[in-house]
Coordinates of C-alpha atoms and ligand atoms in Angstrom, one line a residue:
X251 CA 142.0 158.8 313.0
X252 CA 141.1 162.5 312.9
X253 CA 138.2 164.3 311.4
X254 CA 137.6 168.0 311.3
X255 CA 134.9 170.2 310.1
X256 CA 131.8 172.3 310.7
X257 CA 129.2 170.7 312.8
X258 CA 125.7 170.3 311.3
X259 CA 123.0 168.1 312.7
X260 CA 123.6 164.4 312.2
X261 CA 122.0 162.7 309.2
X262 CA 119.8 159.8 310.2
X263 CA 118.5 156.6 308.6
X264 CA 115.5 155.0 310.1
X265 CA 116.2 151.4 311.0
X266 CA 116.4 149.0 313.9
X267 CA 118.3 150.6 315.4
X268 CA 118.5 154.1 313.8
X269 CA 121.8 154.9 312.0
X270 CA 123.6 158.2 312.5
X271 CA 126.1 159.9 310.3
X272 CA 128.1 163.1 311.0
X273 CA 128.8 164.8 307.6
X274 CA 131.7 167.0 307.0
X275 CA 132.6 168.7 303.8
X276 CA 134.8 166.0 302.4
X277 CA 134.2 163.2 304.8
X278 CA 131.7 161.6 307.1
X279 CA 131.7 159.7 310.3
X280 CA 129.5 156.6 310.9
X281 CA 128.6 157.4 314.5
X282 CA 127.1 154.0 315.3
X283 CA 130.4 152.3 314.6
X284 CA 132.0 154.4 317.4
X285 CA 129.9 152.9 320.2
X286 CA 132.1 151.6 323.0
X287 CA 135.0 153.5 321.6
X288 CA 136.9 156.5 323.0
X289 CA 136.3 159.8 321.2
X290 CA 137.9 163.2 321.7
X291 CA 136.2 166.4 320.6
X292 CA 138.0 169.6 320.4
X293 CA 136.5 173.0 319.5
X294 CA 138.9 174.8 317.1
X295 CA 136.9 177.8 316.0
X296 CA 133.5 178.7 314.5
X297 CA 132.0 178.6 311.0
X298 CA 128.6 180.2 310.8
X299 CA 126.0 178.2 308.8
X300 CA 125.0 181.3 307.0
X301 CA 128.1 183.4 306.2
X302 CA 130.8 180.8 306.9
X303 CA 132.7 183.3 309.0
X304 CA 134.5 182.6 312.2
X305 CA 132.1 184.6 314.4
X306 CA 130.4 183.8 317.7
X307 CA 127.5 181.4 317.1
X308 CA 124.4 183.2 318.4
X309 CA 121.5 180.7 317.8
X310 CA 120.7 177.8 315.5
X311 CA 124.2 177.7 314.1
X312 CA 124.1 181.3 312.9
X313 CA 126.0 184.4 314.0
X314 CA 123.9 187.3 315.2
X315 CA 123.9 189.0 311.8
X316 CA 122.7 185.9 310.0
X317 CA 120.2 185.0 312.7
X318 CA 118.4 188.3 312.3
X319 CA 118.5 188.5 308.5
X320 CA 118.3 185.0 306.9
X321 CA 114.8 183.5 306.2
X322 CA 116.1 180.2 307.6
X323 CA 116.2 181.8 311.1
X324 CA 112.9 183.8 310.9
X325 CA 110.6 183.6 313.8
X326 CA 108.0 181.6 311.9
X327 CA 110.5 178.7 311.7
X328 CA 109.9 178.2 315.5
X329 CA 106.3 179.6 315.5
X330 CA 104.6 178.3 312.3
X331 CA 101.4 180.2 313.1
X332 CA 103.3 183.4 312.2
X333 CA 103.8 182.3 308.6
X334 CA 102.5 184.7 306.0
X335 CA 103.7 183.3 302.6
X336 CA 100.2 182.0 301.9
X337 CA 99.0 185.7 301.9
X338 CA 101.9 186.7 299.7
X339 CA 103.4 188.8 302.5
X340 CA 107.2 188.8 302.7
X341 CA 109.0 188.5 306.0
X342 CA 112.6 188.2 305.0
X343 CA 112.6 186.6 301.5
X344 CA 109.3 185.9 299.9
X345 CA 110.6 183.4 297.3
X346 CA 112.3 181.3 299.9
X347 CA 109.3 181.6 302.3
X348 CA 106.9 180.5 299.6
X349 CA 109.0 177.4 298.8
X350 CA 109.4 176.5 302.4
X351 CA 105.9 177.3 303.8
X352 CA 103.6 176.5 300.8
X353 CA 104.1 172.7 301.0
X354 CA 102.3 169.9 302.9
X355 CA 102.9 170.1 306.6
X356 CA 101.9 167.8 309.4
X357 CA 100.9 168.3 313.0
X358 CA 102.0 165.3 315.1
X359 CA 101.7 163.9 318.6
X360 CA 104.9 162.4 319.9
X361 CA 106.4 161.1 323.1
X362 CA 110.0 161.8 323.7
X363 CA 109.7 162.8 327.4
X364 CA 106.0 163.7 327.8
X365 CA 103.2 164.1 325.3
X366 CA 104.2 166.7 322.8
X367 CA 102.6 168.4 319.8
X368 CA 104.6 169.7 316.9
X369 CA 104.6 170.8 313.3
X370 CA 107.0 169.9 310.5
X371 CA 107.0 169.6 306.8
X372 CA 105.6 166.3 305.5
X373 CA 108.9 165.6 303.9
X374 CA 110.7 165.7 307.3
X375 CA 108.9 162.6 308.5
X376 CA 110.3 160.5 310.2
X377 CA 113.5 162.6 310.5
X378 CA 111.9 165.2 312.7
X379 CA 110.8 162.6 315.3
X380 CA 114.2 161.0 315.3
X381 CA 116.0 164.3 315.8
X382 CA 113.8 164.9 318.9
X383 CA 114.5 161.4 320.3
X384 CA 110.8 160.4 320.1
X385 CA 110.0 157.0 321.3
X386 CA 106.8 156.9 319.4
X387 CA 104.6 159.3 317.4
X388 CA 101.5 159.6 315.3
X389 CA 100.3 162.0 312.7
X390 CA 97.4 164.2 313.9
X391 CA 96.7 166.3 310.8
X392 CA 98.1 167.0 307.3
X393 CA 97.7 170.5 305.9
X394 CA 98.5 172.2 302.6
X395 CA 100.8 174.8 304.2
X396 CA 102.7 175.8 307.3
X397 CA 100.3 178.4 308.5
X398 CA 97.4 176.0 308.7
X399 CA 99.5 173.5 310.7
X400 CA 100.6 176.3 313.0
X401 CA 97.0 177.2 313.7
X402 CA 96.2 173.6 314.7
X403 CA 99.3 173.4 316.9
X404 CA 98.4 176.6 318.7
X405 CA 95.0 175.2 319.5
X406 CA 96.5 171.9 320.9
X407 CA 99.3 173.6 322.8
X408 CA 96.9 174.3 325.7
X409 CA 96.6 170.5 326.1
X410 CA 100.0 169.2 325.4
X411 CA 103.5 170.6 325.6
X412 CA 105.5 171.8 322.6
X413 CA 108.8 171.2 324.3
X414 CA 110.9 168.1 325.0
X415 CA 112.5 167.6 328.4
X416 CA 116.0 166.5 327.1
X417 CA 117.1 165.1 330.5
X418 CA 114.1 162.7 330.6
X419 CA 114.4 161.9 327.0
X420 CA 118.1 160.9 327.4
X421 CA 117.5 158.9 330.6
X422 CA 114.7 157.1 328.6
X423 CA 112.3 158.2 331.3
X424 CA 109.3 157.9 329.0
X425 CA 105.6 157.4 329.9
X426 CA 103.5 154.8 328.1
X427 CA 100.6 156.7 326.6
X428 CA 97.8 155.7 324.2
X429 CA 98.5 158.1 321.4
X430 CA 95.4 157.1 319.4
X431 CA 93.2 157.8 322.4
X432 CA 94.9 161.2 322.8
X433 CA 94.4 161.9 319.2
X434 CA 90.7 161.2 319.4
X435 CA 90.5 163.4 322.5
X436 CA 92.3 166.3 320.8
X437 CA 90.1 166.2 317.7
X438 CA 87.6 168.5 319.3
X439 CA 90.2 171.3 319.7
X440 CA 90.9 171.7 316.0
X441 CA 89.7 175.1 314.8
X442 CA 86.7 175.0 312.5
X443 CA 88.6 176.2 309.4
X444 CA 91.3 173.5 309.8
X445 CA 89.0 170.6 310.7
X446 CA 89.2 169.1 307.2
X447 CA 93.0 168.5 307.7
X448 CA 92.5 165.9 310.5
X449 CA 94.0 162.6 309.5
X450 CA 92.1 159.5 310.4
X451 CA 95.0 157.2 309.8
X452 CA 95.9 155.7 313.2
X453 CA 99.4 154.4 312.6
X454 CA 101.8 154.7 315.5
X455 CA 105.5 154.9 314.6
X456 CA 108.1 153.6 317.1
X457 CA 111.8 154.2 317.2
X458 CA 114.8 152.3 318.4
X459 CA 118.0 154.2 319.2
X460 CA 121.5 152.8 319.4
X461 CA 122.0 153.1 323.1
X462 CA 123.9 150.5 325.1
X463 CA 122.9 151.8 328.4
X464 CA 120.8 154.8 329.3
X465 CA 122.4 157.2 331.8
X466 CA 121.0 157.6 335.3
X467 CA 122.2 161.2 335.5
X468 CA 123.1 163.5 332.7
X469 CA 125.4 166.5 332.4
X470 CA 125.5 168.5 329.3
X471 CA 128.8 169.2 327.4
X472 CA 129.1 172.8 326.3
X473 CA 132.1 173.3 324.0
X474 CA 131.9 177.1 324.6
X475 CA 132.8 176.5 328.2
X476 CA 134.9 173.4 327.9
X477 CA 137.0 173.4 324.7
X478 CA 137.9 169.8 324.8
X479 CA 136.3 166.5 325.9
X480 CA 137.2 162.9 325.8
X481 CA 135.0 159.9 326.7
X482 CA 133.6 156.5 325.7
X483 CA 130.5 156.7 323.5
X484 CA 127.7 154.5 324.9
X485 CA 124.7 155.8 322.9
X486 CA 123.1 158.1 320.4
X487 CA 119.6 159.4 320.8
X488 CA 117.8 162.3 319.2
X489 CA 120.7 164.6 318.2
X490 CA 122.8 163.7 321.3
X491 CA 125.9 161.6 321.9
X492 CA 125.8 159.9 325.3
X493 CA 129.1 159.0 327.0
X494 CA 129.9 156.4 329.7
X495 CA 130.3 159.0 332.5
X496 CA 126.8 160.5 331.9
X497 CA 128.1 163.4 329.8
X498 CA 125.8 164.2 326.9
X499 CA 126.6 166.2 323.8
X500 CA 123.9 168.0 321.8
X501 CA 125.3 167.8 318.3
X502 CA 122.6 170.0 316.9
X503 CA 123.1 172.5 319.6
X504 CA 126.7 172.9 318.4
X505 CA 125.9 173.6 314.7
X506 CA 128.3 176.2 313.4
X507 CA 131.2 175.0 315.7
X508 CA 134.2 173.9 313.8
X509 CA 135.7 170.9 315.6
X510 CA 138.3 168.2 315.5
X511 CA 137.2 164.7 316.3
X512 CA 139.8 162.1 317.2
X513 CA 138.9 158.4 317.3
Ligands
ZN34 ZN1 126.8 184.5 309.8

């Protein structure tokens, strides 16, 4: 069976284990069903997530022109503290930015490799955690907009990382931490103006990924350098496919690639 289409991040469904789907324009692939099976991936050309043209993918699935002009790729996407829609100040497209930034956001603590702090829209929970391959997570604060969440994150960044070590995450080399204790500890770092957003709910969410065996060593597949790859799928975690030989494929990192997948 052959599928082809533009890569976008996998759609997930929280369950035990999590379910993964790769959506193409007219078709979708149930990725969990491919475990233990041989898959061939071939890069045919590109299709930018913004303009749809066959141009070199620069970052986040966008060509260089789209990356530097679309609101979806603005710097405040990566750094929420730079948001200005709450002040009515436009960066690239005020209407888009208002819709995106002026909605409830959460600041969370999660462990996918080490303790990490992050910001996401409330509507992106638990998707955001699954995309990062988090083993467990808790909500630290819930704010009215993106800027406020960004300010809290900046204050916590001195005490926890905002990055995930993907090799450790994929090898399931994950420490056992008491997230609630961390949360209590971090409470004192919230800036005065944002202290009212602290969430006292101490629920901890845990995630189970469809992985038959975690790799001991990982090597990353880059379709820009290697146009074609074939291997037996042994797991899915975060936005990665894990193969029997330790090769891992970052699906999200290949957004905007147009590929053929043969099962
Ligand atoms: Zn483009």
